[in-house]
Amino acid sequence: MSRLAYSALHRARLGTAALTAVAAVMAVGLSGPPSTAAEPAALPRAGGAPSSISTLNRTLTTPWGISFLRGRKAALVTERDTAVVWKIALDGAKKKVGTVPNAVWSEQTQDKGGLLGVAVSPTWNGTSDKDVFFMETTRTDNRVVRMRFDGSRLSGYSPVLTGIVRDTQHNGGKIAFGPDGYLYVATGDAQKGELAQDKKSLNGKILRITKSGAAAPGNPFGTRVYSYGHRNPQGLAWDRAGRLWSTEIGAEAWDELNLVKPGRNYGWPACEGACSRAGMTNPKMVWKPDEGGVPAQVAVVNNVIYASTLSGHRLWRIPIDATGQDVGPATAYYNGTYGRLRALAKVPGADQLWLGTSDRGTAKDLLLKVTIK
């Protein structure tokens, strides 16, 4: 399958409740990034906007996940195609620390298999707690695995959650520890839409699990499932009030930004975008995939959401409104400058983002630093 054909597959949802946000996205998406980002007075102004961007490293191969090491001024970065894990310092210097066994990627998977997300234990210190978690596509399934990292190299390999249906598309892949200390896992529907509505399935879900892979206490159905009705969610991030936001790659018309709440049904495949069907939760914003969409990952800086995009080739700035339940007009940055953008994470203790390009070729992808002011 060509990349053009692949891009055509990544479409998502339309709905009347999101028309205002769509209009805002369309307006900026077609014109590219403005020099300044004006906001209505009702929106929080503390978030600032991207003020500069620089290249930290230019020798990566399709970076997929970024997770910072507690207290070490460095992050672990995964490469989708090679299964290599790099330790990258704040100045961009990188060191190979190992590979994750069993991760499988090939051209036929068209961007969806291989080594995907990474999440460092929130209490990691390299001694008493060495836990690092990865999500990978193997020859038989998608799975979450635990490895040990002492600050210099990876060791061990223990699957903690297996049996997530894999496919050549829609594998999800983002994992992240929430403010509650539990691990959240974004899974795709594996091109089997019915799985997203099946609450007994692990697919088409956002899962919430313990470090051992068990259902986290307080989950809405008493299982690992936190929310369902997702097609291909790939971004997870929390705002300063602890609310979970997720980006989702859709089917034909629209891609989504969702405010994720426990037990909610986000509609796929019954609804595309916002709909009036009882029991469905509508997205907070949608994108046209050919006009700035196909969102990959999200990060939050001072209650402003930032979303990287693949086909969109840009970084979106999306302010959360004063209620915390909706978003204001979106603004696009770096439109077409760096190509496909995917890996995204906030730098702890700084108003900065790390942003990775994708699919530029072997050892040609960039790791960028975006400063927010």
Short mmCIF file of C-alpha atoms in Angstrom, two decimals:
data_model
loop_
_atom_site.label_atom_id
_atom_site.label_comp_id
_atom_site.label_asym_id
_atom_site.label_seq_id
_atom_site.Cartn_x
_atom_site.Cartn_y
_atom_site.Cartn_z
CA MET A 1 0.00 0.00 0.00
CA SER A 2 1.40 3.43 -0.94
CA ARG A 3 1.73 6.18 1.63
CA LEU A 4 -0.82 8.18 -0.34
CA ALA A 5 -3.29 5.33 -0.05
CA TYR A 6 -2.37 4.91 3.60
CA SER A 7 -3.09 8.58 4.29
CA ALA A 8 -6.47 8.19 2.64
CA LEU A 9 -7.38 5.54 5.19
CA HIS A 10 -6.87 7.87 8.13
CA ARG A 11 -10.12 9.76 8.28
CA ALA A 12 -12.45 10.60 11.16
CA ARG A 13 -15.62 12.01 12.39
CA LEU A 14 -18.10 14.78 11.74
CA GLY A 15 -20.75 16.12 14.10
CA THR A 16 -22.93 19.17 14.58
CA ALA A 17 -21.80 19.69 18.15
CA ALA A 18 -18.25 20.24 16.92
CA LEU A 19 -18.98 22.62 14.03
CA THR A 20 -17.62 25.69 15.80
CA ALA A 21 -14.33 23.97 16.50
CA VAL A 22 -14.22 22.61 12.96
CA ALA A 23 -14.66 26.09 11.51
CA ALA A 24 -11.80 27.36 13.62
CA VAL A 25 -9.55 24.49 12.60
CA MET A 26 -10.41 24.92 8.94
CA ALA A 27 -9.69 28.62 9.05
CA VAL A 28 -6.18 28.24 10.41
CA GLY A 29 -5.47 24.88 8.82
CA LEU A 30 -5.74 26.20 5.29
CA SER A 31 -3.74 29.35 5.87
CA GLY A 32 -0.89 27.92 7.97
CA PRO A 33 0.56 29.24 11.22
CA PRO A 34 0.09 32.93 12.04
CA SER A 35 2.87 34.89 13.65
CA THR A 36 0.84 35.31 16.82
CA ALA A 37 -2.06 33.37 18.33
CA ALA A 38 -4.80 35.64 19.61
CA GLU A 39 -7.30 34.16 22.07
CA PRO A 40 -10.71 35.28 23.25
CA ALA A 41 -10.57 36.91 26.67
CA ALA A 42 -12.56 34.07 28.24
CA LEU A 43 -9.78 31.58 27.60
CA PRO A 44 -6.83 31.08 29.97
CA ARG A 45 -3.91 33.19 28.81
CA ALA A 46 -1.16 31.63 30.93
CA GLY A 47 -0.47 28.93 28.37
CA GLY A 48 1.47 31.09 25.93
CA ALA A 49 2.36 29.84 22.46
CA PRO A 50 5.35 28.33 20.64
CA SER A 51 8.08 30.97 20.48
CA SER A 52 11.02 29.00 19.08
CA ILE A 53 11.98 25.59 17.75
CA SER A 54 15.41 23.96 17.50
CA THR A 55 16.81 20.58 16.50
CA LEU A 56 18.11 18.39 19.32
CA ASN A 57 18.99 15.33 17.24
CA ARG A 58 18.78 14.52 13.55
CA THR A 59 19.76 10.82 13.42
CA LEU A 60 16.65 8.90 14.55
CA THR A 61 14.59 6.37 12.62
CA THR A 62 10.84 6.92 13.05
CA PRO A 63 10.70 7.82 16.76
CA TRP A 64 7.34 6.79 18.20
CA GLY A 65 7.32 7.27 21.98
CA ILE A 66 9.01 9.63 24.46
CA SER A 67 9.02 9.19 28.24
CA PHE A 68 11.22 11.22 30.58
CA LEU A 69 13.29 9.65 33.33
CA ARG A 70 12.55 10.95 36.79
CA GLY A 71 15.37 13.22 37.96
CA ARG A 72 17.84 12.23 35.22
CA LYS A 73 17.41 15.09 32.72
CA ALA A 74 16.91 12.62 29.89
CA ALA A 75 14.19 10.63 28.17
CA LEU A 76 13.76 7.18 26.68
CA VAL A 77 12.76 7.34 23.01
CA THR A 78 11.50 4.34 21.03
CA GLU A 79 12.05 3.67 17.33
CA ARG A 80 9.12 1.96 15.68
CA ASP A 81 10.97 0.22 12.85
CA THR A 82 14.15 -0.91 14.62
CA ALA A 83 12.81 -1.70 18.14
CA VAL A 84 15.76 0.31 19.46
CA VAL A 85 15.43 2.37 22.64
CA TRP A 86 17.58 5.48 23.01
CA LYS A 87 18.41 7.49 26.10
CA ILE A 88 18.49 11.09 24.93
CA ALA A 89 19.82 13.89 27.12
CA LEU A 90 18.40 17.42 27.22
CA ASP A 91 21.15 18.55 24.85
CA GLY A 92 20.13 15.90 22.30
CA ALA A 93 23.03 13.50 22.88
CA LYS A 94 21.81 9.94 22.46
CA LYS A 95 22.94 6.54 23.73
CA LYS A 96 21.48 3.19 22.73
CA VAL A 97 20.29 1.38 25.85
CA GLY A 98 18.82 -1.75 24.25
CA THR A 99 16.04 -3.18 22.14
CA VAL A 100 12.62 -4.57 22.99
CA PRO A 101 12.30 -8.25 22.03
CA ASN A 102 9.56 -9.50 19.70
CA ALA A 103 8.56 -6.12 18.22
CA VAL A 104 7.71 -6.63 14.54
CA TRP A 105 7.42 -4.01 11.84
CA SER A 106 7.41 -4.30 8.07
CA GLU A 107 6.49 -2.04 5.18
CA GLN A 108 3.22 -3.93 4.88
CA THR A 109 2.10 -2.70 8.30
CA GLN A 110 2.13 0.84 6.90
CA ASP A 111 3.05 2.66 10.08
CA LYS A 112 1.10 0.70 12.64
CA GLY A 113 3.28 -2.15 13.89
CA GLY A 114 6.58 -2.43 15.69
CA LEU A 115 7.81 -0.78 18.87
CA LEU A 116 5.29 1.86 19.89
CA GLY A 117 4.76 3.59 23.24
CA VAL A 118 7.02 3.83 26.28
CA ALA A 119 6.16 4.77 29.88
CA VAL A 120 8.72 5.08 32.66
CA SER A 121 7.40 4.20 36.11
CA PRO A 122 6.51 7.43 37.95
CA THR A 123 8.68 6.28 40.88
CA TRP A 124 11.60 5.09 38.73
CA ASN A 125 15.02 5.79 40.26
CA GLY A 126 17.22 3.20 38.55
CA THR A 127 17.79 1.24 41.76
CA SER A 128 14.80 0.18 43.86
CA ASP A 129 12.44 0.92 40.98
CA LYS A 130 13.76 0.12 37.50
CA ASP A 131 10.41 -0.43 35.78
CA VAL A 132 9.89 0.79 32.22
CA PHE A 133 6.90 -0.29 30.13
CA PHE A 134 6.55 -0.61 26.37
CA MET A 135 3.76 -1.39 23.94
CA GLU A 136 4.76 -3.46 20.95
CA THR A 137 3.26 -5.30 18.01
CA THR A 138 4.49 -8.90 17.91
CA ARG A 139 3.80 -11.56 15.27
CA THR A 140 0.73 -12.66 17.21
CA ASP A 141 -0.64 -9.71 19.18
CA ASN A 142 -0.22 -6.24 20.59
CA ARG A 143 1.09 -6.32 24.15
CA VAL A 144 2.35 -4.26 27.06
CA VAL A 145 5.67 -5.47 28.48
CA ARG A 146 7.86 -4.52 31.42
CA MET A 147 11.63 -4.24 31.28
CA ARG A 148 14.24 -3.05 33.79
CA PHE A 149 16.36 0.03 33.23
CA ASP A 150 19.22 0.92 35.57
CA GLY A 151 20.06 4.21 33.89
CA SER A 152 22.43 2.64 31.39
CA ARG A 153 20.84 -0.41 29.80
CA LEU A 154 17.61 -2.36 29.47
CA SER A 155 17.29 -5.90 30.75
CA GLY A 156 14.62 -8.50 31.37
CA TYR A 157 11.36 -8.88 29.49
CA SER A 158 8.02 -9.60 31.15
CA PRO A 159 4.70 -9.34 29.29
CA VAL A 160 2.08 -7.80 31.58
CA LEU A 161 -0.85 -7.55 29.15
CA THR A 162 -1.13 -9.73 26.05
CA GLY A 163 -3.82 -10.73 23.58
CA ILE A 164 -4.68 -7.29 22.22
CA VAL A 165 -5.68 -8.08 18.64
CA ARG A 166 -3.14 -6.79 16.10
CA ASP A 167 -3.56 -5.91 12.45
CA THR A 168 -1.75 -4.04 9.69
CA GLN A 169 -3.66 -0.94 10.85
CA HIS A 170 -5.31 0.47 13.96
CA ASN A 171 -3.05 -0.84 16.70
CA GLY A 172 -3.17 2.27 18.89
CA GLY A 173 0.05 2.12 20.90
CA LYS A 174 0.28 5.05 23.30
CA ILE A 175 0.85 4.22 26.97
CA ALA A 176 1.23 6.68 29.84
CA PHE A 177 1.02 6.78 33.61
CA GLY A 178 -1.78 9.00 34.84
CA PRO A 179 -1.77 11.31 37.87
CA ASP A 180 -3.30 8.41 39.81
CA GLY A 181 -0.21 6.25 39.25
CA TYR A 182 -1.95 3.73 36.99
CA LEU A 183 -0.96 2.87 33.43
CA TYR A 184 -3.30 3.93 30.63
CA VAL A 185 -3.14 2.04 27.33
CA ALA A 186 -4.63 3.22 24.02
CA THR A 187 -5.66 0.33 21.77
CA GLY A 188 -7.03 0.38 18.21
CA ASP A 189 -9.89 -1.64 16.79
CA ALA A 190 -7.53 -3.68 14.55
CA GLN A 191 -9.82 -2.87 11.62
CA LYS A 192 -12.62 -4.77 13.37
CA GLY A 193 -15.04 -2.03 14.36
CA GLU A 194 -17.28 -4.33 16.36
CA LEU A 195 -14.48 -4.86 18.89
CA ALA A 196 -14.63 -1.19 19.89
CA GLN A 197 -18.19 -1.67 21.19
CA ASP A 198 -17.50 -5.03 22.84
CA LYS A 199 -16.69 -4.25 26.45
CA LYS A 200 -15.18 -7.73 26.85
CA SER A 201 -12.57 -6.95 24.18
CA LEU A 202 -9.31 -5.11 24.85
CA ASN A 203 -9.48 -3.44 21.42
CA GLY A 204 -10.84 -0.03 20.54
CA LYS A 205 -10.39 1.05 24.14
CA ILE A 206 -8.47 3.12 26.59
CA LEU A 207 -7.43 0.67 29.29
CA ARG A 208 -6.38 1.45 32.87
CA ILE A 209 -4.16 -1.15 34.51
CA THR A 210 -1.76 -1.74 37.37
CA LYS A 211 1.93 -2.42 36.83
CA SER A 212 1.16 -6.13 36.89
CA GLY A 213 -1.41 -5.75 34.11
CA ALA A 214 -4.49 -6.23 36.27
CA ALA A 215 -7.56 -4.01 36.15
CA ALA A 216 -6.88 -0.85 38.16
CA PRO A 217 -9.11 -0.29 41.20
CA GLY A 218 -12.16 1.83 40.50
CA ASN A 219 -12.45 1.05 36.78
CA PRO A 220 -16.04 1.58 35.62
CA PHE A 221 -16.82 -2.01 34.61
CA GLY A 222 -14.56 -3.83 37.04
CA THR A 223 -12.33 -4.82 34.10
CA ARG A 224 -9.32 -3.20 32.44
CA VAL A 225 -11.62 -1.06 30.26
CA TYR A 226 -11.69 2.65 31.12
CA SER A 227 -13.48 3.95 27.99
CA TYR A 228 -14.62 2.34 24.75
CA GLY A 229 -15.90 3.05 21.25
CA HIS A 230 -12.48 4.19 19.99
CA ARG A 231 -11.16 3.55 16.47
CA ASN A 232 -7.44 4.26 16.69
CA PRO A 233 -6.46 6.47 19.65
CA GLN A 234 -2.76 7.40 19.73
CA GLY A 235 -2.47 10.35 22.10
CA LEU A 236 -2.95 10.54 25.89
CA ALA A 237 -2.28 13.56 28.12
CA TRP A 238 -3.67 15.08 31.30
CA ASP A 239 -4.37 18.75 31.99
CA ARG A 240 -3.62 20.54 35.26
CA ALA A 241 -6.97 19.44 36.73
CA GLY A 242 -6.24 15.78 35.98
CA ARG A 243 -8.61 15.51 33.00
CA LEU A 244 -7.58 13.04 30.30
CA TRP A 245 -7.45 14.15 26.64
CA SER A 246 -6.93 11.84 23.69
CA THR A 247 -6.41 12.19 19.96
CA GLU A 248 -7.96 9.61 17.67
CA ILE A 249 -7.42 8.78 14.00
CA GLY A 250 -10.73 8.24 12.30
CA ALA A 251 -12.15 6.63 9.18
CA GLU A 252 -13.16 8.86 6.25
CA ALA A 253 -14.35 12.34 7.17
CA TRP A 254 -12.93 13.55 10.49
CA ASP A 255 -10.27 12.93 13.14
CA GLU A 256 -10.96 13.65 16.81
CA LEU A 257 -9.87 15.25 20.05
CA ASN A 258 -11.73 13.66 22.97
CA LEU A 259 -12.09 14.50 26.64
CA VAL A 260 -12.01 10.98 28.06
CA LYS A 261 -14.12 10.06 31.07
CA PRO A 262 -14.52 6.66 32.74
CA GLY A 263 -17.19 4.40 31.33
CA ARG A 264 -18.00 6.64 28.37
CA ASN A 265 -18.72 5.33 24.88
CA TYR A 266 -17.00 7.39 22.17
CA GLY A 267 -19.16 6.05 19.38
CA TRP A 268 -17.06 4.09 16.92
CA PRO A 269 -18.24 2.51 14.65
CA ALA A 270 -21.87 3.57 15.21
CA CYS A 271 -21.10 7.29 15.06
CA GLU A 272 -18.64 9.40 13.07
CA GLY A 273 -17.78 12.43 15.13
CA ALA A 274 -20.66 13.99 17.03
CA CYS A 275 -24.02 12.31 16.78
CA SER A 276 -27.34 12.33 18.57
CA ARG A 277 -27.47 8.63 19.35
CA ALA A 278 -28.21 7.97 23.02
CA GLY A 279 -25.24 6.93 25.11
CA MET A 280 -22.53 8.28 22.82
CA THR A 281 -19.98 10.91 23.91
CA ASN A 282 -19.07 13.48 21.27
CA PRO A 283 -15.56 14.76 20.51
CA LYS A 284 -14.49 18.23 21.59
CA MET A 285 -12.89 18.99 18.22
CA VAL A 286 -12.55 17.33 14.83
CA TRP A 287 -10.13 17.74 11.94
CA LYS A 288 -10.46 17.19 8.23
CA PRO A 289 -7.60 14.75 7.56
CA ASP A 290 -6.51 16.41 4.32
CA GLU A 291 -6.58 19.88 5.86
CA GLY A 292 -4.36 19.58 8.89
CA GLY A 293 -5.53 16.34 10.44
CA VAL A 294 -4.52 12.74 11.24
CA PRO A 295 -3.50 13.62 14.81
CA ALA A 296 -0.84 11.46 16.41
CA GLN A 297 0.00 12.45 19.99
CA VAL A 298 -0.83 15.14 22.53
CA ALA A 299 0.87 17.00 25.36
CA VAL A 300 -0.39 19.71 27.71
CA VAL A 301 1.57 22.82 28.70
CA ASN A 302 -0.14 25.20 31.14
CA ASN A 303 -3.60 23.93 30.21
CA VAL A 304 -3.04 24.28 26.49
CA ILE A 305 -3.23 21.08 24.43
CA TYR A 306 -0.64 20.52 21.70
CA ALA A 307 -1.30 17.87 19.05
CA SER A 308 1.15 16.55 16.45
CA THR A 309 -0.22 15.49 13.07
CA LEU A 310 0.93 12.99 10.47
CA SER A 311 -0.75 13.91 7.17
CA GLY A 312 -1.29 17.41 8.58
CA HIS A 313 2.48 18.03 8.90
CA ARG A 314 1.90 20.56 11.67
CA LEU A 315 1.61 21.10 15.41
CA TRP A 316 -1.74 22.32 16.73
CA ARG A 317 -2.19 24.58 19.74
CA ILE A 318 -5.64 24.06 21.32
CA PRO A 319 -6.45 26.06 24.49
CA ILE A 320 -8.70 24.45 27.08
CA ASP A 321 -11.48 26.88 27.98
CA ALA A 322 -12.19 28.26 31.45
CA THR A 323 -14.70 25.49 32.24
CA GLY A 324 -12.18 22.77 31.49
CA GLN A 325 -14.85 20.91 29.55
CA ASP A 326 -14.27 22.34 26.09
CA VAL A 327 -11.62 23.92 23.89
CA GLY A 328 -11.14 27.23 22.12
CA PRO A 329 -10.01 28.01 18.57
CA ALA A 330 -7.02 25.99 17.37
CA THR A 331 -3.87 27.45 15.82
CA ALA A 332 -1.41 25.61 13.55
CA TYR A 333 2.39 25.89 13.68
CA TYR A 334 5.23 24.63 11.44
CA ASN A 335 2.82 23.83 8.63
CA GLY A 336 4.77 21.58 6.24
CA THR A 337 8.17 22.62 7.60
CA TYR A 338 9.24 19.25 9.01
CA GLY A 339 6.92 16.74 7.34
CA ARG A 340 5.05 14.11 9.34
CA LEU A 341 5.04 14.78 13.09
CA ARG A 342 4.32 12.13 15.72
CA ALA A 343 6.22 11.66 19.01
CA LEU A 344 5.36 14.41 21.47
CA ALA A 345 6.00 14.98 25.18
CA LYS A 346 6.23 17.85 27.65
CA VAL A 347 9.64 18.37 29.23
CA PRO A 348 9.24 18.05 33.03
CA GLY A 349 9.79 21.31 34.87
CA ALA A 350 9.94 23.42 31.72
CA ASP A 351 7.50 25.01 29.31
CA GLN A 352 8.95 23.00 26.47
CA LEU A 353 7.94 20.15 24.20
CA TRP A 354 9.95 17.42 22.53
CA LEU A 355 8.56 16.70 19.08
CA GLY A 356 9.65 13.95 16.71
CA THR A 357 9.35 13.76 12.93
CA SER A 358 8.33 10.49 11.30
CA ASP A 359 9.17 8.47 8.19
CA ARG A 360 11.95 10.66 6.78
CA GLY A 361 14.18 7.63 6.23
CA THR A 362 16.79 5.59 8.10
CA ALA A 363 18.60 7.77 10.68
CA LYS A 364 17.08 10.92 9.17
CA ASP A 365 14.27 11.75 11.57
CA LEU A 366 14.56 14.76 13.84
CA LEU A 367 13.96 15.33 17.52
CA LEU A 368 12.88 18.95 17.95
CA LYS A 369 12.59 21.18 21.01
CA VAL A 370 9.68 23.64 21.06
CA THR A 371 9.77 26.44 23.63
CA ILE A 372 6.45 27.83 24.86
CA LYS A 373 6.26 31.46 25.99
#
